[in-house]
Amino acid sequence: MGISLGDMLIILAGWISLIMGYLINITVGAVVILLLLRWVNDALGSNPFGRLSYYLRKPTNDLVYYVRSSQFYFPLKQALKIDPTYLLVLIAVAIVWYVALSVIGYLNTVLYGLGTSLNQLAAGAVARGVYTLIGTALLAVIFFLMTLMTIVFINWISGRFNRSAYWAMHRISPLLRIFEFGGAFAGFSFLILWLVLSLAAGAVRAVFFGS
């Protein structure tokens, strides 16, 4: 018995989740190792203009520079009485790791829902298949908006993906203006929109997928 298109999408979702999860974890691990090597090199007092220092510091120079120019650097330095550069970089890497895995989870959910709906349609359960397809389409829209917000957030944290972040911000700006209430909630539109989308995704899952 052959594999249906729906089953192929479900299998693809699993493979994408597995492979991208490994790639993201490897990338984060590499960044942490490079930061550790940089810290050891600096702690040993190596010549900052030497060849070894150059190659150890170059991969993480952009991250370190961005962190030291962020609005959190000097307040945290005053509070902790130490240089918080590596702490902030690790926090930024951890946040990027989390949100990147979240985006992969969004894609996995949409592909799984699409595959399930196709299997239901192929089995003759037309009403249930259409119902699941509608839920999948709604989740796809919600997750697309959340992915745009994730790109903007990663750019804010790490300074990466400037062009993509500009495009994403242009797309979600009308929604952000809706949730800009002013007063005590001034400046919280981004967080409010994220919470609303998260609640909407949970509601769609409960109604259309029963979970």
mmCIF file with all atom_site columns, C-alpha atoms in Angstrom:
data_model
loop_
_atom_site.group_PDB
_atom_site.id
_atom_site.type_symbol
_atom_site.label_atom_id
_atom_site.label_alt_id
_atom_site.label_comp_id
_atom_site.label_asym_id
_atom_site.label_entity_id
_atom_site.label_seq_id
_atom_site.pdbx_PDB_ins_code
_atom_site.Cartn_x
_atom_site.Cartn_y
_atom_site.Cartn_z
_atom_site.occupancy
_atom_site.B_iso_or_equiv
_atom_site.pdbx_formal_charge
_atom_site.auth_seq_id
_atom_site.auth_comp_id
_atom_site.auth_asym_id
_atom_site.auth_atom_id
_atom_site.pdbx_PDB_model_num
ATOM 1   C CA . MET A 1 1   ? 0.000   0.000  0.000  1.00 0.00 ? 1   MET A CA 1
ATOM 2   C CA . GLY A 1 2   ? 1.456   3.349  -1.109 1.00 0.00 ? 2   GLY A CA 1
ATOM 3   C CA . ILE A 1 3   ? 2.001   6.360  1.080  1.00 0.00 ? 3   ILE A CA 1
ATOM 4   C CA . SER A 1 4   ? -0.601  9.087  0.641  1.00 0.00 ? 4   SER A CA 1
ATOM 5   C CA . LEU A 1 5   ? 0.198   12.777 0.151  1.00 0.00 ? 5   LEU A CA 1
ATOM 6   C CA . GLY A 1 6   ? -1.140  13.444 3.629  1.00 0.00 ? 6   GLY A CA 1
ATOM 7   C CA . ASP A 1 7   ? 1.196   10.857 5.150  1.00 0.00 ? 7   ASP A CA 1
ATOM 8   C CA . MET A 1 8   ? 4.096   12.352 3.188  1.00 0.00 ? 8   MET A CA 1
ATOM 9   C CA . LEU A 1 9   ? 3.365   15.794 4.651  1.00 0.00 ? 9   LEU A CA 1
ATOM 10  C CA . ILE A 1 10  ? 3.180   14.356 8.158  1.00 0.00 ? 10  ILE A CA 1
ATOM 11  C CA . ILE A 1 11  ? 6.500   12.528 7.652  1.00 0.00 ? 11  ILE A CA 1
ATOM 12  C CA . LEU A 1 12  ? 8.025   15.695 6.157  1.00 0.00 ? 12  LEU A CA 1
ATOM 13  C CA . ALA A 1 13  ? 6.905   17.678 9.200  1.00 0.00 ? 13  ALA A CA 1
ATOM 14  C CA . GLY A 1 14  ? 8.653   15.209 11.468 1.00 0.00 ? 14  GLY A CA 1
ATOM 15  C CA . TRP A 1 15  ? 11.866  15.274 9.440  1.00 0.00 ? 15  TRP A CA 1
ATOM 16  C CA . ILE A 1 16  ? 11.934  19.066 9.259  1.00 0.00 ? 16  ILE A CA 1
ATOM 17  C CA . SER A 1 17  ? 11.420  19.309 13.005 1.00 0.00 ? 17  SER A CA 1
ATOM 18  C CA . LEU A 1 18  ? 14.191  16.770 13.656 1.00 0.00 ? 18  LEU A CA 1
ATOM 19  C CA . ILE A 1 19  ? 16.769  18.114 11.179 1.00 0.00 ? 19  ILE A CA 1
ATOM 20  C CA . MET A 1 20  ? 16.203  21.807 11.891 1.00 0.00 ? 20  MET A CA 1
ATOM 21  C CA . GLY A 1 21  ? 16.229  21.095 15.609 1.00 0.00 ? 21  GLY A CA 1
ATOM 22  C CA . TYR A 1 22  ? 19.658  19.471 15.257 1.00 0.00 ? 22  TYR A CA 1
ATOM 23  C CA . LEU A 1 23  ? 20.969  22.323 13.088 1.00 0.00 ? 23  LEU A CA 1
ATOM 24  C CA . ILE A 1 24  ? 19.772  24.985 15.512 1.00 0.00 ? 24  ILE A CA 1
ATOM 25  C CA . ASN A 1 25  ? 21.229  23.107 18.490 1.00 0.00 ? 25  ASN A CA 1
ATOM 26  C CA . ILE A 1 26  ? 24.557  22.648 16.683 1.00 0.00 ? 26  ILE A CA 1
ATOM 27  C CA . THR A 1 27  ? 24.663  26.340 15.767 1.00 0.00 ? 27  THR A CA 1
ATOM 28  C CA . VAL A 1 28  ? 23.918  27.425 19.333 1.00 0.00 ? 28  VAL A CA 1
ATOM 29  C CA . GLY A 1 29  ? 26.516  24.971 20.648 1.00 0.00 ? 29  GLY A CA 1
ATOM 30  C CA . ALA A 1 30  ? 29.120  26.341 18.230 1.00 0.00 ? 30  ALA A CA 1
ATOM 31  C CA . VAL A 1 31  ? 28.408  29.913 19.332 1.00 0.00 ? 31  VAL A CA 1
ATOM 32  C CA . VAL A 1 32  ? 28.755  28.934 23.000 1.00 0.00 ? 32  VAL A CA 1
ATOM 33  C CA . ILE A 1 33  ? 32.076  27.178 22.296 1.00 0.00 ? 33  ILE A CA 1
ATOM 34  C CA . LEU A 1 34  ? 33.377  30.202 20.371 1.00 0.00 ? 34  LEU A CA 1
ATOM 35  C CA . LEU A 1 35  ? 32.378  32.482 23.240 1.00 0.00 ? 35  LEU A CA 1
ATOM 36  C CA . LEU A 1 36  ? 34.135  30.196 25.719 1.00 0.00 ? 36  LEU A CA 1
ATOM 37  C CA . LEU A 1 37  ? 37.311  30.196 23.607 1.00 0.00 ? 37  LEU A CA 1
ATOM 38  C CA . ARG A 1 38  ? 37.138  33.977 23.353 1.00 0.00 ? 38  ARG A CA 1
ATOM 39  C CA . TRP A 1 39  ? 36.710  34.294 27.111 1.00 0.00 ? 39  TRP A CA 1
ATOM 40  C CA . VAL A 1 40  ? 39.650  31.951 27.803 1.00 0.00 ? 40  VAL A CA 1
ATOM 41  C CA . ASN A 1 41  ? 41.797  33.867 25.325 1.00 0.00 ? 41  ASN A CA 1
ATOM 42  C CA . ASP A 1 42  ? 40.946  37.176 27.007 1.00 0.00 ? 42  ASP A CA 1
ATOM 43  C CA . ALA A 1 43  ? 41.417  35.728 30.511 1.00 0.00 ? 43  ALA A CA 1
ATOM 44  C CA . LEU A 1 44  ? 44.910  34.517 29.599 1.00 0.00 ? 44  LEU A CA 1
ATOM 45  C CA . GLY A 1 45  ? 45.822  38.041 28.514 1.00 0.00 ? 45  GLY A CA 1
ATOM 46  C CA . SER A 1 46  ? 46.743  37.051 24.973 1.00 0.00 ? 46  SER A CA 1
ATOM 47  C CA . ASN A 1 47  ? 47.870  39.731 22.568 1.00 0.00 ? 47  ASN A CA 1
ATOM 48  C CA . PRO A 1 48  ? 44.602  41.141 21.117 1.00 0.00 ? 48  PRO A CA 1
ATOM 49  C CA . PHE A 1 49  ? 46.433  41.915 17.868 1.00 0.00 ? 49  PHE A CA 1
ATOM 50  C CA . GLY A 1 50  ? 47.892  38.434 17.486 1.00 0.00 ? 50  GLY A CA 1
ATOM 51  C CA . ARG A 1 51  ? 46.748  36.006 14.821 1.00 0.00 ? 51  ARG A CA 1
ATOM 52  C CA . LEU A 1 52  ? 45.260  33.536 17.333 1.00 0.00 ? 52  LEU A CA 1
ATOM 53  C CA . SER A 1 53  ? 43.242  36.250 19.067 1.00 0.00 ? 53  SER A CA 1
ATOM 54  C CA . TYR A 1 54  ? 42.040  37.555 15.732 1.00 0.00 ? 54  TYR A CA 1
ATOM 55  C CA . TYR A 1 55  ? 40.639  34.204 14.614 1.00 0.00 ? 55  TYR A CA 1
ATOM 56  C CA . LEU A 1 56  ? 39.146  33.421 18.044 1.00 0.00 ? 56  LEU A CA 1
ATOM 57  C CA . ARG A 1 57  ? 37.422  36.779 18.376 1.00 0.00 ? 57  ARG A CA 1
ATOM 58  C CA . LYS A 1 58  ? 36.282  37.429 14.806 1.00 0.00 ? 58  LYS A CA 1
ATOM 59  C CA . PRO A 1 59  ? 33.269  35.001 14.710 1.00 0.00 ? 59  PRO A CA 1
ATOM 60  C CA . THR A 1 60  ? 31.693  36.633 17.780 1.00 0.00 ? 60  THR A CA 1
ATOM 61  C CA . ASN A 1 61  ? 32.766  40.251 17.270 1.00 0.00 ? 61  ASN A CA 1
ATOM 62  C CA . ASP A 1 62  ? 29.392  41.348 15.905 1.00 0.00 ? 62  ASP A CA 1
ATOM 63  C CA . LEU A 1 63  ? 27.460  39.798 18.793 1.00 0.00 ? 63  LEU A CA 1
ATOM 64  C CA . VAL A 1 64  ? 29.771  41.290 21.406 1.00 0.00 ? 64  VAL A CA 1
ATOM 65  C CA . TYR A 1 65  ? 29.681  44.720 19.778 1.00 0.00 ? 65  TYR A CA 1
ATOM 66  C CA . TYR A 1 66  ? 25.890  44.678 19.542 1.00 0.00 ? 66  TYR A CA 1
ATOM 67  C CA . VAL A 1 67  ? 25.499  43.632 23.182 1.00 0.00 ? 67  VAL A CA 1
ATOM 68  C CA . ARG A 1 68  ? 27.879  46.322 24.414 1.00 0.00 ? 68  ARG A CA 1
ATOM 69  C CA . SER A 1 69  ? 25.948  48.966 22.491 1.00 0.00 ? 69  SER A CA 1
ATOM 70  C CA . SER A 1 70  ? 22.557  47.786 23.771 1.00 0.00 ? 70  SER A CA 1
ATOM 71  C CA . GLN A 1 71  ? 20.487  49.692 26.321 1.00 0.00 ? 71  GLN A CA 1
ATOM 72  C CA . PHE A 1 72  ? 20.885  46.869 28.860 1.00 0.00 ? 72  PHE A CA 1
ATOM 73  C CA . TYR A 1 73  ? 24.680  46.818 28.996 1.00 0.00 ? 73  TYR A CA 1
ATOM 74  C CA . PHE A 1 74  ? 25.543  49.769 31.233 1.00 0.00 ? 74  PHE A CA 1
ATOM 75  C CA . PRO A 1 75  ? 22.605  49.403 33.680 1.00 0.00 ? 75  PRO A CA 1
ATOM 76  C CA . LEU A 1 76  ? 23.458  45.719 34.140 1.00 0.00 ? 76  LEU A CA 1
ATOM 77  C CA . LYS A 1 77  ? 27.151  46.524 34.502 1.00 0.00 ? 77  LYS A CA 1
ATOM 78  C CA . GLN A 1 78  ? 26.371  49.008 37.262 1.00 0.00 ? 78  GLN A CA 1
ATOM 79  C CA . ALA A 1 79  ? 24.035  46.564 39.000 1.00 0.00 ? 79  ALA A CA 1
ATOM 80  C CA . LEU A 1 80  ? 26.368  43.536 38.882 1.00 0.00 ? 80  LEU A CA 1
ATOM 81  C CA . LYS A 1 81  ? 29.667  45.442 39.188 1.00 0.00 ? 81  LYS A CA 1
ATOM 82  C CA . ILE A 1 82  ? 31.149  43.163 36.510 1.00 0.00 ? 82  ILE A CA 1
ATOM 83  C CA . ASP A 1 83  ? 31.343  43.193 32.729 1.00 0.00 ? 83  ASP A CA 1
ATOM 84  C CA . PRO A 1 84  ? 28.053  41.512 31.658 1.00 0.00 ? 84  PRO A CA 1
ATOM 85  C CA . THR A 1 85  ? 29.051  41.086 28.008 1.00 0.00 ? 85  THR A CA 1
ATOM 86  C CA . TYR A 1 86  ? 29.208  37.298 27.985 1.00 0.00 ? 86  TYR A CA 1
ATOM 87  C CA . LEU A 1 87  ? 26.139  36.999 30.196 1.00 0.00 ? 87  LEU A CA 1
ATOM 88  C CA . LEU A 1 88  ? 24.095  39.153 27.816 1.00 0.00 ? 88  LEU A CA 1
ATOM 89  C CA . VAL A 1 89  ? 25.388  37.296 24.758 1.00 0.00 ? 89  VAL A CA 1
ATOM 90  C CA . LEU A 1 90  ? 24.441  33.935 26.299 1.00 0.00 ? 90  LEU A CA 1
ATOM 91  C CA . ILE A 1 91  ? 20.984  35.252 27.218 1.00 0.00 ? 91  ILE A CA 1
ATOM 92  C CA . ALA A 1 92  ? 20.529  36.549 23.659 1.00 0.00 ? 92  ALA A CA 1
ATOM 93  C CA . VAL A 1 93  ? 21.666  33.204 22.204 1.00 0.00 ? 93  VAL A CA 1
ATOM 94  C CA . ALA A 1 94  ? 19.289  31.312 24.512 1.00 0.00 ? 94  ALA A CA 1
ATOM 95  C CA . ILE A 1 95  ? 16.353  33.512 23.488 1.00 0.00 ? 95  ILE A CA 1
ATOM 96  C CA . VAL A 1 96  ? 17.162  33.171 19.786 1.00 0.00 ? 96  VAL A CA 1
ATOM 97  C CA . TRP A 1 97  ? 17.480  29.384 20.257 1.00 0.00 ? 97  TRP A CA 1
ATOM 98  C CA . TYR A 1 98  ? 14.065  29.239 21.901 1.00 0.00 ? 98  TYR A CA 1
ATOM 99  C CA . VAL A 1 99  ? 12.228  31.368 19.354 1.00 0.00 ? 99  VAL A CA 1
ATOM 100 C CA . ALA A 1 100 ? 13.917  29.615 16.412 1.00 0.00 ? 100 ALA A CA 1
ATOM 101 C CA . LEU A 1 101 ? 12.701  26.255 17.710 1.00 0.00 ? 101 LEU A CA 1
ATOM 102 C CA . SER A 1 102 ? 9.254   27.828 18.167 1.00 0.00 ? 102 SER A CA 1
ATOM 103 C CA . VAL A 1 103 ? 9.139   28.825 14.495 1.00 0.00 ? 103 VAL A CA 1
ATOM 104 C CA . ILE A 1 104 ? 10.046  25.267 13.480 1.00 0.00 ? 104 ILE A CA 1
ATOM 105 C CA . GLY A 1 105 ? 7.256   24.087 15.750 1.00 0.00 ? 105 GLY A CA 1
ATOM 106 C CA . TYR A 1 106 ? 4.800   26.390 13.945 1.00 0.00 ? 106 TYR A CA 1
ATOM 107 C CA . LEU A 1 107 ? 5.766   24.936 10.565 1.00 0.00 ? 107 LEU A CA 1
ATOM 108 C CA . ASN A 1 108 ? 5.551   21.394 11.917 1.00 0.00 ? 108 ASN A CA 1
ATOM 109 C CA . THR A 1 109 ? 2.044   22.011 13.284 1.00 0.00 ? 109 THR A CA 1
ATOM 110 C CA . VAL A 1 110 ? 0.771   23.452 9.989  1.00 0.00 ? 110 VAL A CA 1
ATOM 111 C CA . LEU A 1 111 ? 2.242   20.629 7.881  1.00 0.00 ? 111 LEU A CA 1
ATOM 112 C CA . TYR A 1 112 ? 0.857   18.006 10.264 1.00 0.00 ? 112 TYR A CA 1
ATOM 113 C CA . GLY A 1 113 ? -2.599  19.602 10.165 1.00 0.00 ? 113 GLY A CA 1
ATOM 114 C CA . LEU A 1 114 ? -2.538  19.807 6.369  1.00 0.00 ? 114 LEU A CA 1
ATOM 115 C CA . GLY A 1 115 ? -1.471  16.180 6.091  1.00 0.00 ? 115 GLY A CA 1
ATOM 116 C CA . THR A 1 116 ? -4.184  15.084 8.518  1.00 0.00 ? 116 THR A CA 1
ATOM 117 C CA . SER A 1 117 ? -6.874  16.997 6.629  1.00 0.00 ? 117 SER A CA 1
ATOM 118 C CA . LEU A 1 118 ? -5.801  15.438 3.311  1.00 0.00 ? 118 LEU A CA 1
ATOM 119 C CA . ASN A 1 119 ? -5.935  11.958 4.858  1.00 0.00 ? 119 ASN A CA 1
ATOM 120 C CA . GLN A 1 120 ? -9.420  12.637 6.189  1.00 0.00 ? 120 GLN A CA 1
ATOM 121 C CA . LEU A 1 121 ? -10.616 13.870 2.787  1.00 0.00 ? 121 LEU A CA 1
ATOM 122 C CA . ALA A 1 122 ? -9.088  10.848 1.068  1.00 0.00 ? 122 ALA A CA 1
ATOM 123 C CA . ALA A 1 123 ? -10.831 8.530  3.550  1.00 0.00 ? 123 ALA A CA 1
ATOM 124 C CA . GLY A 1 124 ? -14.194 10.047 2.682  1.00 0.00 ? 124 GLY A CA 1
ATOM 125 C CA . ALA A 1 125 ? -14.597 12.099 5.859  1.00 0.00 ? 125 ALA A CA 1
ATOM 126 C CA . VAL A 1 126 ? -15.192 15.263 3.851  1.00 0.00 ? 126 VAL A CA 1
ATOM 127 C CA . ALA A 1 127 ? -16.788 17.306 6.632  1.00 0.00 ? 127 ALA A CA 1
ATOM 128 C CA . ARG A 1 128 ? -14.030 16.453 9.096  1.00 0.00 ? 128 ARG A CA 1
ATOM 129 C CA . GLY A 1 129 ? -11.332 17.024 6.486  1.00 0.00 ? 129 GLY A CA 1
ATOM 130 C CA . VAL A 1 130 ? -12.671 20.481 5.581  1.00 0.00 ? 130 VAL A CA 1
ATOM 131 C CA . TYR A 1 131 ? -13.034 21.288 9.280  1.00 0.00 ? 131 TYR A CA 1
ATOM 132 C CA . THR A 1 132 ? -9.407  20.342 9.940  1.00 0.00 ? 132 THR A CA 1
ATOM 133 C CA . LEU A 1 133 ? -8.270  22.235 6.837  1.00 0.00 ? 133 LEU A CA 1
ATOM 134 C CA . ILE A 1 134 ? -9.988  25.411 8.040  1.00 0.00 ? 134 ILE A CA 1
ATOM 135 C CA . GLY A 1 135 ? -8.279  25.082 11.419 1.00 0.00 ? 135 GLY A CA 1
ATOM 136 C CA . THR A 1 136 ? -4.934  24.500 9.705  1.00 0.00 ? 136 THR A CA 1
ATOM 137 C CA . ALA A 1 137 ? -5.405  27.601 7.526  1.00 0.00 ? 137 ALA A CA 1
ATOM 138 C CA . LEU A 1 138 ? -6.205  29.709 10.582 1.00 0.00 ? 138 LEU A CA 1
ATOM 139 C CA . LEU A 1 139 ? -3.131  28.389 12.387 1.00 0.00 ? 139 LEU A CA 1
ATOM 140 C CA . ALA A 1 140 ? -1.001  29.095 9.310  1.00 0.00 ? 140 ALA A CA 1
ATOM 141 C CA . VAL A 1 141 ? -2.087  32.755 9.315  1.00 0.00 ? 141 VAL A CA 1
ATOM 142 C CA . ILE A 1 142 ? -1.502  33.109 13.068 1.00 0.00 ? 142 ILE A CA 1
ATOM 143 C CA . PHE A 1 143 ? 1.869   31.382 12.927 1.00 0.00 ? 143 PHE A CA 1
ATOM 144 C CA . PHE A 1 144 ? 2.914   33.513 9.934  1.00 0.00 ? 144 PHE A CA 1
ATOM 145 C CA . LEU A 1 145 ? 2.270   36.666 11.964 1.00 0.00 ? 145 LEU A CA 1
ATOM 146 C CA . MET A 1 146 ? 4.105   35.192 14.955 1.00 0.00 ? 146 MET A CA 1
ATOM 147 C CA . THR A 1 147 ? 7.038   34.297 12.708 1.00 0.00 ? 147 THR A CA 1
ATOM 148 C CA . LEU A 1 148 ? 7.211   37.906 11.498 1.00 0.00 ? 148 LEU A CA 1
ATOM 149 C CA . MET A 1 149 ? 7.251   39.036 15.120 1.00 0.00 ? 149 MET A CA 1
ATOM 150 C CA . THR A 1 150 ? 9.957   36.480 15.876 1.00 0.00 ? 150 THR A CA 1
ATOM 151 C CA . ILE A 1 151 ? 12.167  37.905 13.107 1.00 0.00 ? 151 ILE A CA 1
ATOM 152 C CA . VAL A 1 152 ? 11.725  41.411 14.520 1.00 0.00 ? 152 VAL A CA 1
ATOM 153 C CA . PHE A 1 153 ? 12.504  40.153 18.024 1.00 0.00 ? 153 PHE A CA 1
ATOM 154 C CA . ILE A 1 154 ? 15.646  38.296 16.912 1.00 0.00 ? 154 ILE A CA 1
ATOM 155 C CA . ASN A 1 155 ? 16.817  41.452 15.147 1.00 0.00 ? 155 ASN A CA 1
ATOM 156 C CA . TRP A 1 156 ? 16.222  43.455 18.332 1.00 0.00 ? 156 TRP A CA 1
ATOM 157 C CA . ILE A 1 157 ? 18.132  40.921 20.437 1.00 0.00 ? 157 ILE A CA 1
ATOM 158 C CA . SER A 1 158 ? 21.066  40.167 18.123 1.00 0.00 ? 158 SER A CA 1
ATOM 159 C CA . GLY A 1 159 ? 21.128  42.856 15.432 1.00 0.00 ? 159 GLY A CA 1
ATOM 160 C CA . ARG A 1 160 ? 20.810  40.204 12.713 1.00 0.00 ? 160 ARG A CA 1
ATOM 161 C CA . PHE A 1 161 ? 18.465  40.054 9.706  1.00 0.00 ? 161 PHE A CA 1
ATOM 162 C CA . ASN A 1 162 ? 18.035  43.828 9.380  1.00 0.00 ? 162 ASN A CA 1
ATOM 163 C CA . ARG A 1 163 ? 16.395  43.706 5.959  1.00 0.00 ? 163 ARG A CA 1
ATOM 164 C CA . SER A 1 164 ? 14.037  40.857 6.884  1.00 0.00 ? 164 SER A CA 1
ATOM 165 C CA . ALA A 1 165 ? 13.166  42.562 10.174 1.00 0.00 ? 165 ALA A CA 1
ATOM 166 C CA . TYR A 1 166 ? 12.349  45.811 8.368  1.00 0.00 ? 166 TYR A CA 1
ATOM 167 C CA . TRP A 1 167 ? 10.037  43.938 5.980  1.00 0.00 ? 167 TRP A CA 1
ATOM 168 C CA . ALA A 1 168 ? 8.419   42.025 8.846  1.00 0.00 ? 168 ALA A CA 1
ATOM 169 C CA . MET A 1 169 ? 7.905   45.172 10.909 1.00 0.00 ? 169 MET A CA 1
ATOM 170 C CA . HIS A 1 170 ? 6.284   46.876 7.937  1.00 0.00 ? 170 HIS A CA 1
ATOM 171 C CA . ARG A 1 171 ? 3.785   44.005 7.710  1.00 0.00 ? 171 ARG A CA 1
ATOM 172 C CA . ILE A 1 172 ? 2.824   43.878 11.390 1.00 0.00 ? 172 ILE A CA 1
ATOM 173 C CA . SER A 1 173 ? 2.828   47.641 12.079 1.00 0.00 ? 173 SER A CA 1
ATOM 174 C CA . PRO A 1 174 ? -0.942  48.023 11.380 1.00 0.00 ? 174 PRO A CA 1
ATOM 175 C CA . LEU A 1 175 ? -1.684  45.314 13.957 1.00 0.00 ? 175 LEU A CA 1
ATOM 176 C CA . LEU A 1 176 ? 0.663   46.901 16.490 1.00 0.00 ? 176 LEU A CA 1
ATOM 177 C CA . ARG A 1 177 ? -1.152  50.212 16.141 1.00 0.00 ? 177 ARG A CA 1
ATOM 178 C CA . ILE A 1 178 ? -4.419  48.491 17.067 1.00 0.00 ? 178 ILE A CA 1
ATOM 179 C CA . PHE A 1 179 ? -2.952  47.404 20.408 1.00 0.00 ? 179 PHE A CA 1
ATOM 180 C CA . GLU A 1 180 ? -1.192  50.681 21.228 1.00 0.00 ? 180 GLU A CA 1
ATOM 181 C CA . PHE A 1 181 ? -3.500  51.737 24.054 1.00 0.00 ? 181 PHE A CA 1
ATOM 182 C CA . GLY A 1 182 ? -1.320  54.449 25.566 1.00 0.00 ? 182 GLY A CA 1
ATOM 183 C CA . GLY A 1 183 ? -1.206  55.354 29.236 1.00 0.00 ? 183 GLY A CA 1
ATOM 184 C CA . ALA A 1 184 ? 0.112   52.581 31.462 1.00 0.00 ? 184 ALA A CA 1
ATOM 185 C CA . PHE A 1 185 ? 0.202   50.234 28.440 1.00 0.00 ? 185 PHE A CA 1
ATOM 186 C CA . ALA A 1 186 ? 2.252   52.553 26.225 1.00 0.00 ? 186 ALA A CA 1
ATOM 187 C CA . GLY A 1 187 ? 5.018   50.643 24.451 1.00 0.00 ? 187 GLY A CA 1
ATOM 188 C CA . PHE A 1 188 ? 3.521   47.224 25.206 1.00 0.00 ? 188 PHE A CA 1
ATOM 189 C CA . SER A 1 189 ? 1.753   46.737 21.857 1.00 0.00 ? 189 SER A CA 1
ATOM 190 C CA . PHE A 1 190 ? 4.300   44.156 20.679 1.00 0.00 ? 190 PHE A CA 1
ATOM 191 C CA . LEU A 1 191 ? 3.875   42.043 23.808 1.00 0.00 ? 191 LEU A CA 1
ATOM 192 C CA . ILE A 1 192 ? 0.090   42.415 23.761 1.00 0.00 ? 192 ILE A CA 1
ATOM 193 C CA . LEU A 1 193 ? -0.095  41.355 20.115 1.00 0.00 ? 193 LEU A CA 1
ATOM 194 C CA . TRP A 1 194 ? 2.074   38.294 20.842 1.00 0.00 ? 194 TRP A CA 1
ATOM 195 C CA . LEU A 1 195 ? -0.182  37.301 23.738 1.00 0.00 ? 195 LEU A CA 1
ATOM 196 C CA . VAL A 1 196 ? -3.319  37.771 21.620 1.00 0.00 ? 196 VAL A CA 1
ATOM 197 C CA . LEU A 1 197 ? -1.897  35.625 18.817 1.00 0.00 ? 197 LEU A CA 1
ATOM 198 C CA . SER A 1 198 ? -0.800  32.945 21.298 1.00 0.00 ? 198 SER A CA 1
ATOM 199 C CA . LEU A 1 199 ? -4.289  32.853 22.799 1.00 0.00 ? 199 LEU A CA 1
ATOM 200 C CA . ALA A 1 200 ? -5.815  32.729 19.316 1.00 0.00 ? 200 ALA A CA 1
ATOM 201 C CA . ALA A 1 201 ? -3.576  29.796 18.363 1.00 0.00 ? 201 ALA A CA 1
ATOM 202 C CA . GLY A 1 202 ? -4.557  27.962 21.531 1.00 0.00 ? 202 GLY A CA 1
ATOM 203 C CA . ALA A 1 203 ? -8.242  28.600 20.863 1.00 0.00 ? 203 ALA A CA 1
ATOM 204 C CA . VAL A 1 204 ? -7.979  27.327 17.270 1.00 0.00 ? 204 VAL A CA 1
ATOM 205 C CA . ARG A 1 205 ? -6.198  24.178 18.428 1.00 0.00 ? 205 ARG A CA 1
ATOM 206 C CA . ALA A 1 206 ? -8.852  23.530 21.072 1.00 0.00 ? 206 ALA A CA 1
ATOM 207 C CA . VAL A 1 207 ? -11.769 24.105 18.716 1.00 0.00 ? 207 VAL A CA 1
ATOM 208 C CA . PHE A 1 208 ? -10.496 22.457 15.540 1.00 0.00 ? 208 PHE A CA 1
ATOM 209 C CA . PHE A 1 209 ? -8.069  19.833 16.851 1.00 0.00 ? 209 PHE A CA 1
ATOM 210 C CA . GLY A 1 210 ? -9.398  19.143 20.341 1.00 0.00 ? 210 GLY A CA 1
ATOM 211 C CA . SER A 1 211 ? -6.067  19.858 22.057 1.00 0.00 ? 211 SER A CA 1
#
